[in-house]
Short mmCIF file of N, CA and C in Angstrom, two decimals:
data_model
loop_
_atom_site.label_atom_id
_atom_site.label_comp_id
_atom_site.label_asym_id
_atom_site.label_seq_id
_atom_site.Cartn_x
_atom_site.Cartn_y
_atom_site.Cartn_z
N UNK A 1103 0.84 -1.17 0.00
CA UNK A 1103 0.00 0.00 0.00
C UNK A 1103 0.88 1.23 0.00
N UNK A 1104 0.67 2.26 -0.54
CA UNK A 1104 1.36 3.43 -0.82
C UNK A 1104 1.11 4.21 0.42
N UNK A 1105 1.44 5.91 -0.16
CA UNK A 1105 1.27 6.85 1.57
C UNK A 1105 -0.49 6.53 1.12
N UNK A 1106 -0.87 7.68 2.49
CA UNK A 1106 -2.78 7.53 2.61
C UNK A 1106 -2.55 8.86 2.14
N UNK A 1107 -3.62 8.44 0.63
CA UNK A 1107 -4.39 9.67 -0.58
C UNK A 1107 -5.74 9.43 -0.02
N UNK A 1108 -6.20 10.38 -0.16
CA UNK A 1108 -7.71 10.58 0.13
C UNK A 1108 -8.23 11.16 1.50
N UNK A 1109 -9.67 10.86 1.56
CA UNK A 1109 -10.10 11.04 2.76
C UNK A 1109 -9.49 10.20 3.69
N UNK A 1110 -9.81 10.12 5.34
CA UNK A 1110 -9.69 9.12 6.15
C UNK A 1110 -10.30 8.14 6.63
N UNK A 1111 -9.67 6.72 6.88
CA UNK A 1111 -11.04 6.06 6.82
C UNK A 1111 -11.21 6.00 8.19
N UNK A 1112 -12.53 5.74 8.61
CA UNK A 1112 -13.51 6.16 9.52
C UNK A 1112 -13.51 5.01 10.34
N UNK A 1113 -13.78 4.63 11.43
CA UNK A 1113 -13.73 3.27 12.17
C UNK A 1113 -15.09 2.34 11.39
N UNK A 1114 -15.92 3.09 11.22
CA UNK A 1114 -17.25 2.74 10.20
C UNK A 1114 -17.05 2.16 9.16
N UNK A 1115 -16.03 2.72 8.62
CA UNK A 1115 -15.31 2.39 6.84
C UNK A 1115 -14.59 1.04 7.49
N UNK A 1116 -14.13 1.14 8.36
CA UNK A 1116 -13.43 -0.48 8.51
C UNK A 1116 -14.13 -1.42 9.07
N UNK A 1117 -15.15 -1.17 9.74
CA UNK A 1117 -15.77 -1.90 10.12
C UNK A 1117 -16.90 -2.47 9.00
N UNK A 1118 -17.10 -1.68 8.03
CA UNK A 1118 -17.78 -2.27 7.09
C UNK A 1118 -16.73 -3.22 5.61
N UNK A 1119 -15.93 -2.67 6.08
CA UNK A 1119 -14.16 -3.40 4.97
C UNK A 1119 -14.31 -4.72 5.14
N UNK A 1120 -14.58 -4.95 6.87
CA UNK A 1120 -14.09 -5.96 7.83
C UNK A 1120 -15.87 -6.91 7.40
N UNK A 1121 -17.02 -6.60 6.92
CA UNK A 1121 -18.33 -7.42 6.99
C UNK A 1121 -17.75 -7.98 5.66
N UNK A 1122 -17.43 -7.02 4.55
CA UNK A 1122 -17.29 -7.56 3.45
C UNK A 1122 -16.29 -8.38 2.65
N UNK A 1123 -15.13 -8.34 4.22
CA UNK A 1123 -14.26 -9.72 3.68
C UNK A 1123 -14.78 -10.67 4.32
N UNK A 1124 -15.62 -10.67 5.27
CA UNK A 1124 -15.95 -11.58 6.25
C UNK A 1124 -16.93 -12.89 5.43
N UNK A 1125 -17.84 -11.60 4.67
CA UNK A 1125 -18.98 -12.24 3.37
C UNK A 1125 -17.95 -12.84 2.33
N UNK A 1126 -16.71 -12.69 2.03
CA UNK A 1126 -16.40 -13.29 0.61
C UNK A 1126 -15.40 -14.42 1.41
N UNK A 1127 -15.56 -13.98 2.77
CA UNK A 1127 -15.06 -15.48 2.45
C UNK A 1127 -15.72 -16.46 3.16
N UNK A 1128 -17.06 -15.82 3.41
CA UNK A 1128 -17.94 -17.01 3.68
C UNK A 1128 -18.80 -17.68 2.28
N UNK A 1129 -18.67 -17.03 1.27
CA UNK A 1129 -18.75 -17.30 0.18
C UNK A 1129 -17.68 -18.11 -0.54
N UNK A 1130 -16.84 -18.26 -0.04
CA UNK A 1130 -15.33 -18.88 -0.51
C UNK A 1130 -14.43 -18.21 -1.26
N UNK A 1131 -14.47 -16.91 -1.59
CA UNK A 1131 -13.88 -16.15 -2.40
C UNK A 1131 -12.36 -16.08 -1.38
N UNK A 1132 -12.32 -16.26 -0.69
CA UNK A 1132 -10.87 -15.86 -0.31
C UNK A 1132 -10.75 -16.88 0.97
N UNK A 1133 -9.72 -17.48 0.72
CA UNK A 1133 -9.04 -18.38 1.65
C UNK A 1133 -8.78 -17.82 3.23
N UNK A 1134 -8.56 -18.36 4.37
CA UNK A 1134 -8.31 -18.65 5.92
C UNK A 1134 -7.36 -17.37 5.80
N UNK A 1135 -6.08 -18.12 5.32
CA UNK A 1135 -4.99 -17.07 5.25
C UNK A 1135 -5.22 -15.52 4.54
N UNK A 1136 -5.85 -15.66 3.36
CA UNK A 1136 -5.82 -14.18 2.80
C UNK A 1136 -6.60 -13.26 3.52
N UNK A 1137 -7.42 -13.92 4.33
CA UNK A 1137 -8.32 -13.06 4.98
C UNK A 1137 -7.80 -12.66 6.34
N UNK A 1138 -6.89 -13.24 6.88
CA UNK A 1138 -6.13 -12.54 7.88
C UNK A 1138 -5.22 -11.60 7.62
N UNK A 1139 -4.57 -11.75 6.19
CA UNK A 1139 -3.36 -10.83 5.96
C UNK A 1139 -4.48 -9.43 5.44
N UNK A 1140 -5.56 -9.66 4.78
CA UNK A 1140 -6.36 -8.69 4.99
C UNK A 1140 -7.41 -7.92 5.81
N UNK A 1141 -7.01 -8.41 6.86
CA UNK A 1141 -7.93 -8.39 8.31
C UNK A 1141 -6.94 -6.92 8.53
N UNK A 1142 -5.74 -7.58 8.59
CA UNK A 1142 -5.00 -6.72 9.25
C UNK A 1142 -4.41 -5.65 8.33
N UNK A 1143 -4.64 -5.36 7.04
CA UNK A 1143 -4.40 -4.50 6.33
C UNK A 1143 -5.39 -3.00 6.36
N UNK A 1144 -6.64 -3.89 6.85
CA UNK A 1144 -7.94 -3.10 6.95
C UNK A 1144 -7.49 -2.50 8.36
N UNK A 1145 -7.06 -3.19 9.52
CA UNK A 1145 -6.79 -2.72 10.91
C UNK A 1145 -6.29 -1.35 10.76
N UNK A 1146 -4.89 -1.35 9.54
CA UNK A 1146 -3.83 -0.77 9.60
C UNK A 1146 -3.98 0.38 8.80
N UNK A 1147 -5.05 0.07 7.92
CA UNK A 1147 -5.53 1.62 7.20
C UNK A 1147 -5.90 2.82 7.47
N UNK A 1148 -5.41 3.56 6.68
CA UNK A 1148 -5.50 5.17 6.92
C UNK A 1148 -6.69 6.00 6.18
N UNK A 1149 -6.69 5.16 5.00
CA UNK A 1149 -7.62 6.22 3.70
C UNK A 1149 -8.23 5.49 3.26
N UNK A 1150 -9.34 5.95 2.88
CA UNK A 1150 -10.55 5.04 2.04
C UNK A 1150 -9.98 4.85 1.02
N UNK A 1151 -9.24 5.08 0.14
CA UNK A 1151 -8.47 4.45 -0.93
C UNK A 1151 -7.86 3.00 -0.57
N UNK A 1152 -7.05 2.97 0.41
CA UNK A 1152 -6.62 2.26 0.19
C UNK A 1152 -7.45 1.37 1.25
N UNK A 1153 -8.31 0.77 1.74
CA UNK A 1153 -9.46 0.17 2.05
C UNK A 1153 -9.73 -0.54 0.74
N UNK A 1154 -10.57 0.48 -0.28
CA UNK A 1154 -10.88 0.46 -1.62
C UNK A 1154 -9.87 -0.43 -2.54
N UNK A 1155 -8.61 -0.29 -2.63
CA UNK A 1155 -7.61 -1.57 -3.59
C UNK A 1155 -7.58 -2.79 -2.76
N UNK A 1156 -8.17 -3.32 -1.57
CA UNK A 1156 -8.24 -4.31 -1.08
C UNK A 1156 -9.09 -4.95 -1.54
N UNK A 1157 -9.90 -4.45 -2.10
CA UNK A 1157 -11.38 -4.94 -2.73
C UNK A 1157 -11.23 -4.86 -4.40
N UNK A 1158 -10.03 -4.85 -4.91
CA UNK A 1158 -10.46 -3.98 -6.43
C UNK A 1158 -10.31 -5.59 -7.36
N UNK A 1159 -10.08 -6.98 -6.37
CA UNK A 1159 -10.15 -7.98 -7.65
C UNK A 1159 -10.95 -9.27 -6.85
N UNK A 1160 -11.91 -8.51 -6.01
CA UNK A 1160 -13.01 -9.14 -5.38
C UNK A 1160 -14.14 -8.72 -6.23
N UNK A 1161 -15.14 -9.62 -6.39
CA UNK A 1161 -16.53 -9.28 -7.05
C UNK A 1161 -17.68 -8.64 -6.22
N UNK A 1162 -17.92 -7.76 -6.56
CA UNK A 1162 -19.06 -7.04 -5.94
C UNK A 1162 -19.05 -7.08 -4.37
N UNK A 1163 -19.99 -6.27 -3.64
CA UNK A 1163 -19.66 -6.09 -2.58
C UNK A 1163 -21.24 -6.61 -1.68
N UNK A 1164 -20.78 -6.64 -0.33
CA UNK A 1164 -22.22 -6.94 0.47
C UNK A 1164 -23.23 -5.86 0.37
N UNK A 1165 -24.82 -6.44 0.25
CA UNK A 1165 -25.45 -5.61 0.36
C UNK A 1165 -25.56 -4.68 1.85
N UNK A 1166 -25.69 -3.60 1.75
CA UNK A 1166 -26.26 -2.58 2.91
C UNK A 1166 -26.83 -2.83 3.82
N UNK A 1167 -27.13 -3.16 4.90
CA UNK A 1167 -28.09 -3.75 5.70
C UNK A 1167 -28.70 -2.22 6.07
N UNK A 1168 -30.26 -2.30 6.50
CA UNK A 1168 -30.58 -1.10 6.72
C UNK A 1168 -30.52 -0.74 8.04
N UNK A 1169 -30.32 0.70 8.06
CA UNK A 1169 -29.96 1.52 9.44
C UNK A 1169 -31.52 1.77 10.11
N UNK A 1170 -31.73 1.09 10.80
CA UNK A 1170 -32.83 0.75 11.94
C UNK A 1170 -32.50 1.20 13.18
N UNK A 1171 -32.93 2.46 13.75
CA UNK A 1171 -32.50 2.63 15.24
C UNK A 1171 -33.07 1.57 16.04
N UNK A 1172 -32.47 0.64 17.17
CA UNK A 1172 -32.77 -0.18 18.41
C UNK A 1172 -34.09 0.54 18.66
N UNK A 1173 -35.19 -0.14 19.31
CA UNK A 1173 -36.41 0.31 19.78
C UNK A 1173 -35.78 0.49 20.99
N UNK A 1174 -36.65 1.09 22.21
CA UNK A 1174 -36.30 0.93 23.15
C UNK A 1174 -37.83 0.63 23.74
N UNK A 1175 -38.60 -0.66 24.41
CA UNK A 1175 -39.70 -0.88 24.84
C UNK A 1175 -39.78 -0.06 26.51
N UNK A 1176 -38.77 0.35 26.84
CA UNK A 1176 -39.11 1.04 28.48
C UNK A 1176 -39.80 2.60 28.57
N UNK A 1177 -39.55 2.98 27.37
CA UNK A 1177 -40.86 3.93 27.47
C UNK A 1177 -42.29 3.73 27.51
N UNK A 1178 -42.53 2.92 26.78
CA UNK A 1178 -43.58 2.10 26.33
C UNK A 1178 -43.82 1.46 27.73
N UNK A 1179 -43.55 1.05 28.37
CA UNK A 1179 -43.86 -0.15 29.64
C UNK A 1179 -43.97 1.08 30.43
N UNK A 1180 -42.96 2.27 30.74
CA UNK A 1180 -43.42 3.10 31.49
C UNK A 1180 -44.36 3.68 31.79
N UNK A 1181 -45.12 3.62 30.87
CA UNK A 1181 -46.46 4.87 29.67
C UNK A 1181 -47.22 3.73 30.96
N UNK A 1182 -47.29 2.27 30.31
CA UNK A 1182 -48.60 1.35 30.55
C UNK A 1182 -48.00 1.21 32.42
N UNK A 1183 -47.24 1.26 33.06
CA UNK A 1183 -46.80 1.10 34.41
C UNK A 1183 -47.95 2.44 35.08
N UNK A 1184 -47.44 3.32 34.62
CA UNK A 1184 -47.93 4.69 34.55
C UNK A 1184 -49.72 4.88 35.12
N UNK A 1185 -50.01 3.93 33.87
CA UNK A 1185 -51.17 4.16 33.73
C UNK A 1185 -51.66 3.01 34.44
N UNK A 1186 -51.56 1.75 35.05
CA UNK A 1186 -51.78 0.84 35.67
C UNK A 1186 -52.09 1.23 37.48
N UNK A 1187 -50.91 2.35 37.51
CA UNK A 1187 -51.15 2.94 38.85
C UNK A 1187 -51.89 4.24 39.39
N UNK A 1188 -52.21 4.33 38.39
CA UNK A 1188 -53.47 5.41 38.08
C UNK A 1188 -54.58 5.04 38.13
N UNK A 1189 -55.09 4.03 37.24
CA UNK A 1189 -56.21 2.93 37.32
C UNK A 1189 -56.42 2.29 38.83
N UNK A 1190 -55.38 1.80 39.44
CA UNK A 1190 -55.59 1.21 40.79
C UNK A 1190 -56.11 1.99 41.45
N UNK A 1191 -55.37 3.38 42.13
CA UNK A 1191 -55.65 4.41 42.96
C UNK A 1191 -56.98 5.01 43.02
N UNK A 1192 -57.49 5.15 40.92
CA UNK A 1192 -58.73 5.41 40.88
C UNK A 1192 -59.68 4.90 41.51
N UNK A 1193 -59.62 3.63 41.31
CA UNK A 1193 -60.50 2.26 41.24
C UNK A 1193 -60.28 2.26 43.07
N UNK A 1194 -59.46 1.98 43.77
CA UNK A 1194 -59.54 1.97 44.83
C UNK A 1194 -60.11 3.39 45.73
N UNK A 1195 -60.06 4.12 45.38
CA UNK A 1195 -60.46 5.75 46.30
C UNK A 1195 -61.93 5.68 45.84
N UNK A 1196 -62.17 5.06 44.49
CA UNK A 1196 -63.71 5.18 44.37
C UNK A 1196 -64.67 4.29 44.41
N UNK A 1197 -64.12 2.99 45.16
CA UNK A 1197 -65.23 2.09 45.39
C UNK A 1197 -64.88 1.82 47.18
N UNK A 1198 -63.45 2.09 47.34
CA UNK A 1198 -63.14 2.20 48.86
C UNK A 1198 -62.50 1.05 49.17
N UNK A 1199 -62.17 -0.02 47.88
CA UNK A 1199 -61.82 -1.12 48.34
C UNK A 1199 -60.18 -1.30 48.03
N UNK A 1200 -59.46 -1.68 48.71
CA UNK A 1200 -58.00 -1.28 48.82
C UNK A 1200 -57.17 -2.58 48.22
N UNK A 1201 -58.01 -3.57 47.86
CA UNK A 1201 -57.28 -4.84 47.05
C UNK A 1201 -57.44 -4.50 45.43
N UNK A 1202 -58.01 -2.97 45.14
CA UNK A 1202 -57.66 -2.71 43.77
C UNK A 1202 -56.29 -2.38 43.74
N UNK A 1203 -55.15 -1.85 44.56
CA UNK A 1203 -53.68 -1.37 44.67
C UNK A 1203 -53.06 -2.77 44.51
N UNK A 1204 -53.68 -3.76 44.67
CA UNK A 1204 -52.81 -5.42 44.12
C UNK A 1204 -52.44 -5.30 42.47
N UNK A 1205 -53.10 -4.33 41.94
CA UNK A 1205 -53.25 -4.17 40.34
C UNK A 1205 -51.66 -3.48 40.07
N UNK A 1206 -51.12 -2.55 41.45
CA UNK A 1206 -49.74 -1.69 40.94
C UNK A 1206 -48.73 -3.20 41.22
N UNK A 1207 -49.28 -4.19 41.59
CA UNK A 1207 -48.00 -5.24 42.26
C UNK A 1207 -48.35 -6.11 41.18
N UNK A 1208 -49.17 -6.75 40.63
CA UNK A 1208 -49.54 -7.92 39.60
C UNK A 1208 -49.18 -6.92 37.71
N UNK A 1209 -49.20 -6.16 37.62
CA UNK A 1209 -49.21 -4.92 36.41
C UNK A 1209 -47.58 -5.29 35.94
N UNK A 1210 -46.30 -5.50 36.95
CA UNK A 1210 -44.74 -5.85 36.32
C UNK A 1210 -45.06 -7.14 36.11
N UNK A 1211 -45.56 -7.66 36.72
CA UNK A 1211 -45.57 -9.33 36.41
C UNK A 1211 -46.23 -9.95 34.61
N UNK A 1212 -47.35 -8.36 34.80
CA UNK A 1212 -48.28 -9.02 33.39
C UNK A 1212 -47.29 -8.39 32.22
N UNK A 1213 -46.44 -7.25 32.28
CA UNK A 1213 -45.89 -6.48 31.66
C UNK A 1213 -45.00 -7.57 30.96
N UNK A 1214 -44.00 -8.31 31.96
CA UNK A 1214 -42.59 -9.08 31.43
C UNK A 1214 -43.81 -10.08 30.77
N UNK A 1215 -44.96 -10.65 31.39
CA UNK A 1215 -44.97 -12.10 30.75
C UNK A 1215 -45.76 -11.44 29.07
N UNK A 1216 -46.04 -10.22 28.68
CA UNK A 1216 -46.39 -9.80 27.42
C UNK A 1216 -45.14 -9.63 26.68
N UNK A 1217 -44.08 -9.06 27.48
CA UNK A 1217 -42.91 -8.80 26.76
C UNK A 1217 -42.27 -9.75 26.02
N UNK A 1218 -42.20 -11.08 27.15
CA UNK A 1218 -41.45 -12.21 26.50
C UNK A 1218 -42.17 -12.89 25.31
N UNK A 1219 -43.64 -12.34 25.63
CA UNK A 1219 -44.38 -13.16 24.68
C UNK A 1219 -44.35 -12.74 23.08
N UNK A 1220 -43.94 -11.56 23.47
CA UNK A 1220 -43.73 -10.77 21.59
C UNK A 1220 -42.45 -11.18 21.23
#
């Protein structure tokens, strides 16, 4: 590899260098060994160029996987926690009966066993 022309490559840029030797040679395109001496060529890179001639007598590249932010369900459980202990308090101050507040203690229990269930 020559000096680094170009931009710089990005930990992103190698980490995606690093899926798409990973794919050719789970495809068989490149042997045990070549893929370590190019493991570490990708480690050692500076510039998206030269990332780029690591790839220039490989065929085509992996598709894109799409950028999906992580959900996060604890807002969501908060919202329904929320509202579970609202419902109790109601329900209990307005009929007077105080085994509706069993609803804020049984409400985590029903929460996880919906969670696991999706």
């Amino acid at each position: 590899m020559g000096e680094s022309a170009g931009p710089p490559a990005s930990i992103a840029d190698r980490e995606r260098a690093l899926r798409e030797l990973t794919h050719h040679l789970g495809a068989g395109r490149l042997s045990l060994t070549e893929f370590d001496e190019l493991s570490a060529v990708v480690a050692a890179a500076t510039s998206k160029s030269q990332l780029a001639e690591l790839f220039a007598d490989l065929p085509g590249s992996t598709p894109q996987a799409p950028e999906v932010p992580p959900t996060n369900p604890l807002p969501r459980l908060a919202v329904l926690a929320g509202a579970a202990v609202v419902l109790a308090v109601v329900l209990a101050l307005s009929t007077g009966n105080w085994l509706w507040l069993l609803i804020i203690l049984a409400a985590p229990a029903l929460f996880m066993f919906t969670a696991r269930a999706a």
